[in-house]
CSV table of C-alpha atoms in Angstrom, one decimal:
chain,number,residue,atom,x,y,z
A,1,UNK,CA,-0.1,0.2,0.1
A,2,UNK,CA,1.1,3.6,-0.6
A,3,UNK,CA,-0.2,5.5,3.0
A,4,UNK,CA,-0.8,8.9,3.3
A,5,UNK,CA,-1.0,10.2,6.8
A,6,UNK,CA,-2.6,13.7,7.3
A,7,UNK,CA,-1.3,15.7,10.1
A,8,UNK,CA,2.5,17.0,11.3
A,9,UNK,CA,2.5,16.4,15.2
A,10,UNK,CA,3.8,13.8,17.6
A,11,UNK,CA,0.9,11.8,17.0
A,12,UNK,CA,1.2,11.8,13.4
A,13,UNK,CA,5.3,11.1,13.8
A,14,UNK,CA,4.1,8.2,16.0
A,15,UNK,CA,2.1,6.8,13.6
A,16,UNK,CA,4.6,7.3,10.7
A,17,UNK,CA,7.2,5.7,13.2
A,18,UNK,CA,5.1,2.4,13.6
A,19,UNK,CA,4.2,2.1,9.6
A,20,UNK,CA,7.7,3.0,8.8
A,21,UNK,CA,8.8,-0.2,10.4
A,22,UNK,CA,6.5,-2.0,7.6
A,23,UNK,CA,8.5,-0.6,4.9
A,24,UNK,CA,11.0,-2.3,2.6
A,25,UNK,CA,14.6,-2.6,4.0
A,26,UNK,CA,16.7,-0.3,2.0
A,27,UNK,CA,17.6,-2.1,-1.4
A,28,UNK,CA,14.5,-4.7,-0.6
A,29,UNK,CA,12.1,-5.8,-3.1
A,30,UNK,CA,9.1,-3.1,-3.7
A,31,UNK,CA,6.2,-4.8,-2.4
A,32,UNK,CA,7.8,-7.1,0.3
A,33,UNK,CA,6.0,-5.8,2.6
A,34,UNK,CA,2.6,-4.3,3.5
A,35,UNK,CA,3.4,-0.4,3.0
A,36,UNK,CA,5.4,0.1,-0.2
A,37,UNK,CA,5.2,3.8,0.1
A,38,UNK,CA,4.8,6.4,3.4
A,39,UNK,CA,3.9,10.3,2.7
A,40,UNK,CA,2.9,12.2,5.4
A,41,UNK,CA,1.3,16.3,4.7
A,42,UNK,CA,2.5,18.7,6.3
A,43,UNK,CA,4.8,16.7,8.3
A,44,UNK,CA,7.8,18.0,10.4
A,45,UNK,CA,11.3,17.8,10.6
A,46,UNK,CA,11.4,14.5,12.3
A,47,UNK,CA,8.5,12.8,10.3
A,48,UNK,CA,10.6,13.6,7.0
A,49,UNK,CA,13.0,11.1,8.5
A,50,UNK,CA,11.1,8.3,7.5
A,51,UNK,CA,8.3,9.5,5.1
A,52,UNK,CA,8.0,11.6,2.5
A,53,UNK,CA,6.4,14.7,3.4
A,54,UNK,CA,4.5,17.3,1.4
A,55,UNK,CA,3.2,21.1,2.0
A,56,UNK,CA,-0.4,21.1,2.4
A,57,UNK,CA,-3.7,22.7,4.3
A,58,UNK,CA,-4.5,19.8,6.2
A,59,UNK,CA,-8.1,21.4,6.8
A,60,UNK,CA,-8.4,21.9,3.0
A,61,UNK,CA,-10.2,19.0,1.8
A,62,UNK,CA,-9.6,19.5,-2.1
A,63,UNK,CA,-6.0,20.0,-1.5
A,64,UNK,CA,-5.5,16.8,0.7
A,65,UNK,CA,-7.6,14.8,-2.2
A,66,UNK,CA,-5.9,15.9,-4.9
A,67,UNK,CA,-2.4,15.1,-3.2
A,68,UNK,CA,-3.9,12.0,-2.5
A,69,UNK,CA,-4.2,11.6,-6.2
A,70,UNK,CA,-1.0,12.5,-7.1
A,71,UNK,CA,0.5,10.3,-5.2
A,72,UNK,CA,-1.6,7.6,-5.8
A,73,UNK,CA,-2.9,6.5,-2.0
A,74,UNK,CA,-4.4,3.4,-1.0
A,75,UNK,CA,-5.0,4.6,2.2
A,76,UNK,CA,-5.4,7.9,3.8
A,77,UNK,CA,-4.8,8.6,7.5
A,78,UNK,CA,-6.1,11.7,8.8
A,79,UNK,CA,-4.4,12.5,12.2
A,80,UNK,CA,-5.4,15.7,13.8
A,81,UNK,CA,-9.6,16.6,14.7
A,82,UNK,CA,-9.8,19.6,12.4
A,83,UNK,CA,-9.4,18.3,9.4
A,84,UNK,CA,-12.0,15.4,10.4
A,85,UNK,CA,-14.7,18.6,11.9
A,86,UNK,CA,-13.8,19.8,8.2
A,87,UNK,CA,-14.8,17.0,6.6
A,88,UNK,CA,-11.7,16.3,5.1
A,89,UNK,CA,-12.5,12.4,5.3
A,90,UNK,CA,-15.9,13.0,3.2
A,91,UNK,CA,-13.9,14.7,0.7
A,92,UNK,CA,-11.7,11.8,0.6
A,93,UNK,CA,-14.2,8.9,0.5
A,94,UNK,CA,-16.0,11.1,-2.1
A,95,UNK,CA,-13.3,11.0,-4.4
A,96,UNK,CA,-13.1,7.2,-4.0
A,97,UNK,CA,-10.5,6.6,-1.6
A,98,UNK,CA,-10.2,4.3,1.6
A,99,UNK,CA,-9.8,6.8,4.7
A,100,UNK,CA,-9.2,6.2,8.3
A,101,UNK,CA,-11.1,8.7,10.2
A,102,UNK,CA,-14.7,9.5,10.6
A,103,UNK,CA,-16.9,11.8,8.5
A,104,UNK,CA,-17.8,15.5,9.7
A,105,UNK,CA,-20.9,14.5,11.3
A,106,UNK,CA,-19.5,11.7,13.1
A,107,UNK,CA,-16.6,13.5,14.1
A,108,UNK,CA,-19.2,16.1,16.5
A,109,UNK,CA,-18.8,13.6,19.0
A,110,UNK,CA,-15.1,16.1,19.7
A,111,UNK,CA,-16.1,18.8,17.9
A,112,UNK,CA,-19.4,19.0,20.0
A,113,UNK,CA,-19.3,18.4,23.9
A,114,UNK,CA,-23.0,19.0,23.9
A,115,UNK,CA,-24.0,16.5,21.1
A,116,UNK,CA,-21.7,13.9,22.7
A,117,UNK,CA,-23.9,13.9,25.9
A,118,UNK,CA,-26.9,13.6,23.8
A,119,UNK,CA,-25.4,10.5,22.2
A,120,UNK,CA,-24.3,9.3,25.4
A,121,UNK,CA,-27.3,9.8,27.0
A,122,UNK,CA,-29.8,7.8,24.0
A,123,UNK,CA,-27.0,5.2,23.9
A,124,UNK,CA,-26.7,4.9,27.8
A,125,UNK,CA,-23.5,5.6,28.3
A,126,UNK,CA,-22.5,6.4,32.1
A,127,UNK,CA,-21.1,9.9,32.2
A,128,UNK,CA,-20.8,13.2,34.3
A,129,UNK,CA,-24.3,14.9,34.7
A,130,UNK,CA,-24.0,18.5,32.5
A,131,UNK,CA,-25.5,21.6,31.4
A,132,UNK,CA,-25.2,23.2,27.9
A,133,UNK,CA,-24.9,27.4,28.8
A,134,UNK,CA,-25.1,30.1,26.6
A,135,UNK,CA,-25.9,33.1,28.7
A,136,UNK,CA,-24.4,34.4,31.9
A,137,UNK,CA,-27.2,33.5,33.9
A,138,UNK,CA,-26.9,29.9,32.8
A,139,UNK,CA,-23.5,29.9,33.6
A,140,UNK,CA,-24.3,31.0,37.1
A,141,UNK,CA,-26.8,28.8,37.7
A,142,UNK,CA,-24.9,25.4,36.6
A,143,UNK,CA,-21.9,26.8,38.6
A,144,UNK,CA,-24.4,26.7,41.8
A,145,UNK,CA,-26.0,23.7,41.1
A,146,UNK,CA,-22.9,21.5,40.7
A,147,UNK,CA,-20.5,23.3,43.3
A,148,UNK,CA,-16.6,23.4,43.2
A,149,UNK,CA,-14.5,21.8,41.7
A,150,UNK,CA,-16.1,23.5,38.8
A,151,UNK,CA,-15.8,21.6,35.7
A,152,UNK,CA,-16.1,24.1,32.6
A,153,UNK,CA,-15.4,23.2,29.0
A,154,UNK,CA,-15.9,24.9,25.8
A,155,UNK,CA,-18.3,23.0,23.3
A,156,UNK,CA,-16.4,23.3,20.4
A,157,UNK,CA,-12.9,22.7,19.3
A,158,UNK,CA,-9.7,23.7,22.1
A,159,UNK,CA,-7.1,21.8,21.1
A,160,UNK,CA,-7.1,19.6,24.3
A,161,UNK,CA,-7.2,23.2,26.3
A,162,UNK,CA,-10.6,24.4,26.8
A,163,UNK,CA,-11.2,22.4,29.7
A,164,UNK,CA,-11.0,24.3,33.0
A,165,UNK,CA,-11.3,22.4,36.0
A,166,UNK,CA,-10.7,24.7,39.5
A,167,UNK,CA,-12.3,25.6,42.8
A,168,UNK,CA,-12.0,29.4,41.9
A,169,UNK,CA,-15.5,30.5,41.0
A,170,UNK,CA,-14.3,33.5,39.6
A,171,UNK,CA,-11.8,31.6,37.1
A,172,UNK,CA,-14.5,29.0,36.2
A,173,UNK,CA,-17.1,31.8,35.4
A,174,UNK,CA,-14.3,33.4,33.4
A,175,UNK,CA,-13.6,30.8,31.1
A,176,UNK,CA,-17.6,29.6,30.4
A,177,UNK,CA,-18.1,33.7,29.6
A,178,UNK,CA,-15.6,33.6,27.2
A,179,UNK,CA,-16.4,30.1,25.6
A,180,UNK,CA,-19.8,31.3,23.9
A,181,UNK,CA,-21.2,27.4,24.3
A,182,UNK,CA,-19.8,25.9,27.3
A,183,UNK,CA,-20.9,22.8,28.9
A,184,UNK,CA,-20.8,22.4,33.0
A,185,UNK,CA,-20.5,19.8,34.6
A,186,UNK,CA,-20.3,17.7,37.8
A,187,UNK,CA,-16.7,16.9,39.0
A,188,UNK,CA,-15.7,13.1,38.3
A,189,UNK,CA,-13.1,11.9,41.4
A,190,UNK,CA,-10.5,9.3,40.9
A,191,UNK,CA,-7.8,8.1,38.3
A,192,UNK,CA,-8.4,8.9,34.7
A,193,UNK,CA,-7.9,6.1,31.8
A,194,UNK,CA,-7.7,7.0,28.2
A,195,UNK,CA,-8.9,3.7,26.0
A,196,UNK,CA,-8.4,4.0,22.2
A,197,UNK,CA,-10.7,1.9,20.1
A,198,UNK,CA,-10.3,1.3,16.3
A,199,UNK,CA,-13.9,0.4,14.4
A,200,UNK,CA,-15.1,0.8,11.0
A,201,UNK,CA,-18.8,1.3,12.3
A,202,UNK,CA,-20.0,-1.9,13.3
A,203,UNK,CA,-17.0,-4.1,14.7
A,204,UNK,CA,-15.1,-2.5,17.7
A,205,UNK,CA,-11.5,-3.4,18.7
A,206,UNK,CA,-9.8,-2.0,22.0
A,207,UNK,CA,-6.5,-0.9,22.1
A,208,UNK,CA,-4.4,-0.8,25.4
A,209,UNK,CA,-5.1,1.7,28.0
A,210,UNK,CA,-3.0,4.8,29.0
A,211,UNK,CA,-2.6,7.2,31.0
A,212,UNK,CA,-1.9,11.0,30.5
A,213,UNK,CA,-0.6,14.1,32.3
A,214,UNK,CA,-2.5,17.3,31.2
A,215,UNK,CA,-1.1,19.9,34.2
A,216,UNK,CA,2.0,21.7,33.0
A,217,UNK,CA,4.1,20.6,36.4
A,218,UNK,CA,5.0,18.3,38.4
A,219,UNK,CA,2.5,17.0,40.9
A,220,UNK,CA,-0.6,18.0,38.8
A,221,UNK,CA,0.1,21.5,39.4
A,222,UNK,CA,0.2,24.5,36.7
A,223,UNK,CA,-2.2,25.2,33.7
A,224,UNK,CA,-3.8,22.8,31.2
A,225,UNK,CA,-1.9,21.7,28.5
A,226,UNK,CA,-2.5,19.3,25.7
A,227,UNK,CA,-0.4,16.4,27.5
A,228,UNK,CA,3.1,16.3,29.0
A,229,UNK,CA,3.5,12.7,28.8
A,230,UNK,CA,2.1,9.3,28.9
A,231,UNK,CA,2.1,5.6,29.9
A,232,UNK,CA,1.4,2.0,29.3
A,233,UNK,CA,0.2,-0.6,30.7
A,234,UNK,CA,-1.9,0.7,34.0
A,235,UNK,CA,-0.5,-2.0,36.4
A,236,UNK,CA,-3.3,-0.5,39.1
A,237,UNK,CA,-6.2,-0.7,36.9
A,238,UNK,CA,-8.7,-3.7,36.8
A,239,UNK,CA,-8.0,-6.7,34.6
A,240,UNK,CA,-11.6,-6.6,33.0
A,241,UNK,CA,-11.2,-2.7,32.6
A,242,UNK,CA,-10.7,-3.0,28.8
A,243,UNK,CA,-13.6,-5.7,28.6
A,244,UNK,CA,-16.1,-3.4,31.0
A,245,UNK,CA,-15.5,0.0,28.5
A,246,UNK,CA,-16.3,-2.1,25.3
A,247,UNK,CA,-19.4,-3.3,26.6
A,248,UNK,CA,-20.5,-0.1,28.6
A,249,UNK,CA,-19.0,2.8,26.4
A,250,UNK,CA,-17.2,2.0,23.1
A,251,UNK,CA,-20.2,-0.3,21.4
A,252,UNK,CA,-23.1,1.3,22.7
A,253,UNK,CA,-21.5,4.7,21.3
A,254,UNK,CA,-20.7,3.2,17.7
A,255,UNK,CA,-24.1,1.5,17.7
A,256,UNK,CA,-25.8,4.4,18.6
A,257,UNK,CA,-24.0,6.5,16.1
A,258,UNK,CA,-24.8,4.2,13.2
A,259,UNK,CA,-28.7,4.1,14.5
A,260,UNK,CA,-28.7,7.8,13.8
A,261,UNK,CA,-27.5,6.8,10.1
A,262,UNK,CA,-23.9,8.5,10.7
A,263,UNK,CA,-21.7,5.6,11.3
A,264,UNK,CA,-18.3,6.3,13.3
A,265,UNK,CA,-15.6,4.8,11.5
A,266,UNK,CA,-11.8,5.5,12.6
A,267,UNK,CA,-10.7,5.9,16.1
A,268,UNK,CA,-12.7,6.2,18.9
A,269,UNK,CA,-11.1,7.9,22.1
A,270,UNK,CA,-12.8,7.1,25.6
A,271,UNK,CA,-11.5,9.6,28.6
A,272,UNK,CA,-12.6,7.4,31.5
A,273,UNK,CA,-12.6,8.6,34.9
A,274,UNK,CA,-12.7,5.6,37.5
A,275,UNK,CA,-15.0,7.0,39.6
A,276,UNK,CA,-16.3,5.7,43.2
A,277,UNK,CA,-19.5,5.1,41.4
A,278,UNK,CA,-17.8,3.2,38.6
A,279,UNK,CA,-16.3,3.8,35.1
A,280,UNK,CA,-17.7,7.4,33.8
A,281,UNK,CA,-16.8,9.1,30.3
A,282,UNK,CA,-15.5,12.3,30.9
A,283,UNK,CA,-14.7,12.8,26.7
A,284,UNK,CA,-14.8,11.1,23.7
A,285,UNK,CA,-12.4,12.1,20.9
A,286,UNK,CA,-12.3,11.5,17.3
A,287,UNK,CA,-8.7,10.3,16.5
A,288,UNK,CA,-5.6,9.0,18.6
A,289,UNK,CA,-4.7,11.0,21.2
A,290,UNK,CA,-1.4,13.0,21.9
A,291,UNK,CA,0.7,11.7,24.2
A,292,UNK,CA,-1.1,8.6,24.6
A,293,UNK,CA,-0.6,7.4,20.9
A,294,UNK,CA,3.1,7.6,21.4
A,295,UNK,CA,2.8,4.6,24.1
A,296,UNK,CA,0.4,2.7,23.1
A,297,UNK,CA,1.6,2.1,19.5
A,298,UNK,CA,4.8,1.4,21.3
A,299,UNK,CA,3.6,-1.9,22.4
A,300,UNK,CA,1.5,-2.8,19.3
A,301,UNK,CA,3.1,-6.1,17.8
A,302,UNK,CA,0.5,-6.6,15.0
A,303,UNK,CA,0.9,-4.4,11.7
A,304,UNK,CA,-0.6,-0.9,12.0
A,305,UNK,CA,-1.5,-0.9,8.1
A,306,UNK,CA,-3.7,-4.2,8.7
A,307,UNK,CA,-5.6,-2.4,11.4
A,308,UNK,CA,-6.0,0.8,9.9
A,309,UNK,CA,-6.9,-0.7,6.7
A,310,UNK,CA,-9.4,-3.0,7.9
A,311,UNK,CA,-11.5,-0.2,9.5
A,312,UNK,CA,-11.1,1.8,6.7
A,313,UNK,CA,-12.9,-1.0,4.3
A,314,UNK,CA,-15.3,-2.5,6.8
A,315,UNK,CA,-13.6,-5.7,7.1
A,316,UNK,CA,-12.5,-5.0,10.8
A,317,UNK,CA,-14.1,-8.4,11.6
A,318,UNK,CA,-12.4,-10.4,9.7
A,319,UNK,CA,-8.7,-9.0,11.5
A,320,UNK,CA,-7.3,-11.4,13.7
A,321,UNK,CA,-6.7,-10.6,17.2
A,322,UNK,CA,-4.0,-7.9,17.8
A,323,UNK,CA,-0.7,-8.7,19.2
A,324,UNK,CA,1.0,-6.8,21.9
A,325,UNK,CA,4.0,-6.7,23.7
A,326,UNK,CA,4.7,-7.1,27.4
A,327,UNK,CA,7.1,-4.2,27.8
A,328,UNK,CA,5.7,-0.7,29.4
A,329,UNK,CA,6.2,2.2,27.7
A,330,UNK,CA,6.8,5.9,28.5
A,331,UNK,CA,7.0,9.3,27.0
A,332,UNK,CA,8.3,12.5,28.2
A,333,UNK,CA,6.9,15.7,26.4
A,334,UNK,CA,9.8,18.0,25.9
A,335,UNK,CA,7.9,21.7,25.7
A,336,UNK,CA,9.1,25.1,24.5
A,337,UNK,CA,9.8,27.9,26.8
A,338,UNK,CA,6.7,29.7,28.3
A,339,UNK,CA,4.5,26.7,26.8
A,340,UNK,CA,1.5,26.6,27.0
A,341,UNK,CA,0.8,30.4,27.4
A,342,UNK,CA,3.1,32.3,24.6
A,343,UNK,CA,5.7,29.3,23.7
A,344,UNK,CA,9.1,30.5,22.4
A,345,UNK,CA,9.7,28.9,18.7
A,346,UNK,CA,12.9,29.4,16.6
A,347,UNK,CA,15.3,27.6,18.9
A,348,UNK,CA,17.6,24.9,17.7
A,349,UNK,CA,17.3,21.7,19.3
A,350,UNK,CA,20.5,19.7,20.4
A,351,UNK,CA,21.1,16.1,21.5
A,352,UNK,CA,18.9,14.3,18.3
A,353,UNK,CA,21.8,12.8,17.0
A,354,UNK,CA,23.0,11.3,20.5
A,355,UNK,CA,19.8,10.0,21.3
A,356,UNK,CA,19.6,8.4,18.2
A,357,UNK,CA,22.9,6.7,18.3
A,358,UNK,CA,23.0,5.7,22.1
A,359,UNK,CA,19.7,5.3,23.3
A,360,UNK,CA,18.0,3.3,20.3
A,361,UNK,CA,16.2,0.9,19.6
A,362,UNK,CA,14.9,1.2,23.4
A,363,UNK,CA,14.1,5.0,23.1
A,364,UNK,CA,13.5,7.1,20.5
A,365,UNK,CA,12.4,10.7,19.6
A,366,UNK,CA,8.9,11.8,17.8
A,367,UNK,CA,8.4,15.2,16.5
A,368,UNK,CA,5.6,17.3,17.4
A,369,UNK,CA,6.5,21.4,17.1
A,370,UNK,CA,9.7,21.1,14.8
A,371,UNK,CA,10.7,22.7,11.4
A,372,UNK,CA,14.1,21.7,9.5
A,373,UNK,CA,16.3,24.8,8.6
A,374,UNK,CA,17.9,25.6,5.2
A,375,UNK,CA,21.1,25.2,7.2
A,376,UNK,CA,19.7,21.7,8.1
A,377,UNK,CA,19.0,22.6,12.1
A,378,UNK,CA,16.2,21.6,13.4
A,379,UNK,CA,14.5,24.3,15.4
A,380,UNK,CA,11.0,24.4,17.8
A,381,UNK,CA,8.1,25.7,16.0
A,382,UNK,CA,5.3,24.9,18.6
A,383,UNK,CA,4.7,24.6,21.8
A,384,UNK,CA,5.1,20.6,22.6
A,385,UNK,CA,8.4,20.5,20.8
A,386,UNK,CA,9.1,16.4,21.2
A,387,UNK,CA,8.0,13.5,22.7
A,388,UNK,CA,10.6,11.4,24.1
A,389,UNK,CA,9.2,7.4,23.9
A,390,UNK,CA,10.9,4.5,25.5
A,391,UNK,CA,9.9,0.7,26.4
A,392,UNK,CA,11.7,-1.3,28.7
A,393,UNK,CA,10.5,-4.5,30.8
A,394,UNK,CA,8.6,-2.5,33.5
A,395,UNK,CA,7.7,1.0,33.9
A,396,UNK,CA,10.5,1.7,36.0
A,397,UNK,CA,13.1,0.6,33.4
A,398,UNK,CA,10.9,2.6,30.1
A,399,UNK,CA,11.0,5.8,32.9
A,400,UNK,CA,14.8,5.7,33.2
A,401,UNK,CA,15.3,5.0,29.5
A,402,UNK,CA,13.2,8.2,29.0
A,403,UNK,CA,14.3,10.9,30.9
A,404,UNK,CA,18.2,9.0,30.0
A,405,UNK,CA,17.2,10.2,26.6
A,406,UNK,CA,15.4,13.8,27.7
A,407,UNK,CA,18.8,14.2,29.4
A,408,UNK,CA,20.3,14.4,26.4
A,409,UNK,CA,18.0,16.8,24.5
A,410,UNK,CA,19.5,20.7,24.4
A,411,UNK,CA,16.5,23.2,23.9
A,412,UNK,CA,16.9,26.5,25.2
A,413,UNK,CA,14.5,27.6,28.2
A,414,UNK,CA,12.5,24.4,27.7
A,415,UNK,CA,11.1,22.3,30.3
A,416,UNK,CA,9.3,18.6,31.3
A,417,UNK,CA,7.9,16.8,33.7
A,418,UNK,CA,9.9,14.4,35.9
A,419,UNK,CA,7.1,12.6,37.5
A,420,UNK,CA,5.5,10.8,34.8
A,421,UNK,CA,4.7,7.0,35.6
A,422,UNK,CA,6.4,7.4,38.8
A,423,UNK,CA,3.4,6.5,41.0
A,424,UNK,CA,2.4,3.5,38.9
A,425,UNK,CA,6.1,2.5,38.6
A,426,UNK,CA,6.0,1.8,42.2
A,427,UNK,CA,3.4,-0.6,41.8
A,428,UNK,CA,4.4,-2.4,39.0
């Protein structure tokens, strides 16, 4: 297959990194593996090392479709949420391409928190009580009804940063009024879990669970971010967690979307809280999560191309059971100075070659916000700059390898959390 991945962050680099393992070896016979060619648009400096990158506006369905035609893509994998909500998958399907990613209508599960709540109510999926608010009076009533900690969510896309959880009522109200349409809901206690499921609209195949870290600073302090690290597996989670979520959350949601005439095909991401009252859905996403993708795919041993293509072509039921490594995986995000407020960009990044030479194959660097200058230097180009990912026999070993590699990275003013998977490693 010729595969085109749409996007340019660490999630897309993780996808390309996994898919690149299926490419023919240098000098090998073309077609000797599942993946003949790997393309990415727009990509980044790291993705360019494993795939051919193309300049394209990822939310322009016509431009993406034209690129897919030019390279003769057999499968298009859409990484970020913005192109999905914009209907890029619809444009590609109308042109006859196999696409991994939901339609714009189905992607409303992520594009609108209110819509997701409506679907969950119809499907009987357990979630937090919530109110949709559009006026200041409605905001005030909802804040009073639920009380602290206040959970306030922008109804639309906000790049992982539209949620405020705070005991400060004034801060909660300020965020709510700035959002326009906002969902205010009850606070869910307990640890959070991310569980991905691949679906073709009928069959549902869950992947392995992960946990990410949203706050910028150690100890879950500081502002909310798109994610500062993740790990998998979860040694503290019940062994039947995935099966329970499959039966109570994932299958009912996919069935309800199909019943509505808008089947969900692609990656359904369930953000979960393991509360004192049982599992509750915090949110749905319509694509792989970042940084959880980095650790989940690090443990996948089945060919990723076969999994994605089976979902895109409605043949997921025919796929053999997925194979997984028993190793643990940890990823640590290296963020730019002043992230998440006003990230500094344009600074040179050092240590990448050293990690590749000294830490591979157990640790590697996945690029997020990077670009390559004309002089060949790789510089920062976003808030979350790199995801340093490592595997090990257990979480302690994976953590040690990840942080050793992080220590080799040189980026002026950068910061990272030092406690990713620390507590989990103690119980592993």
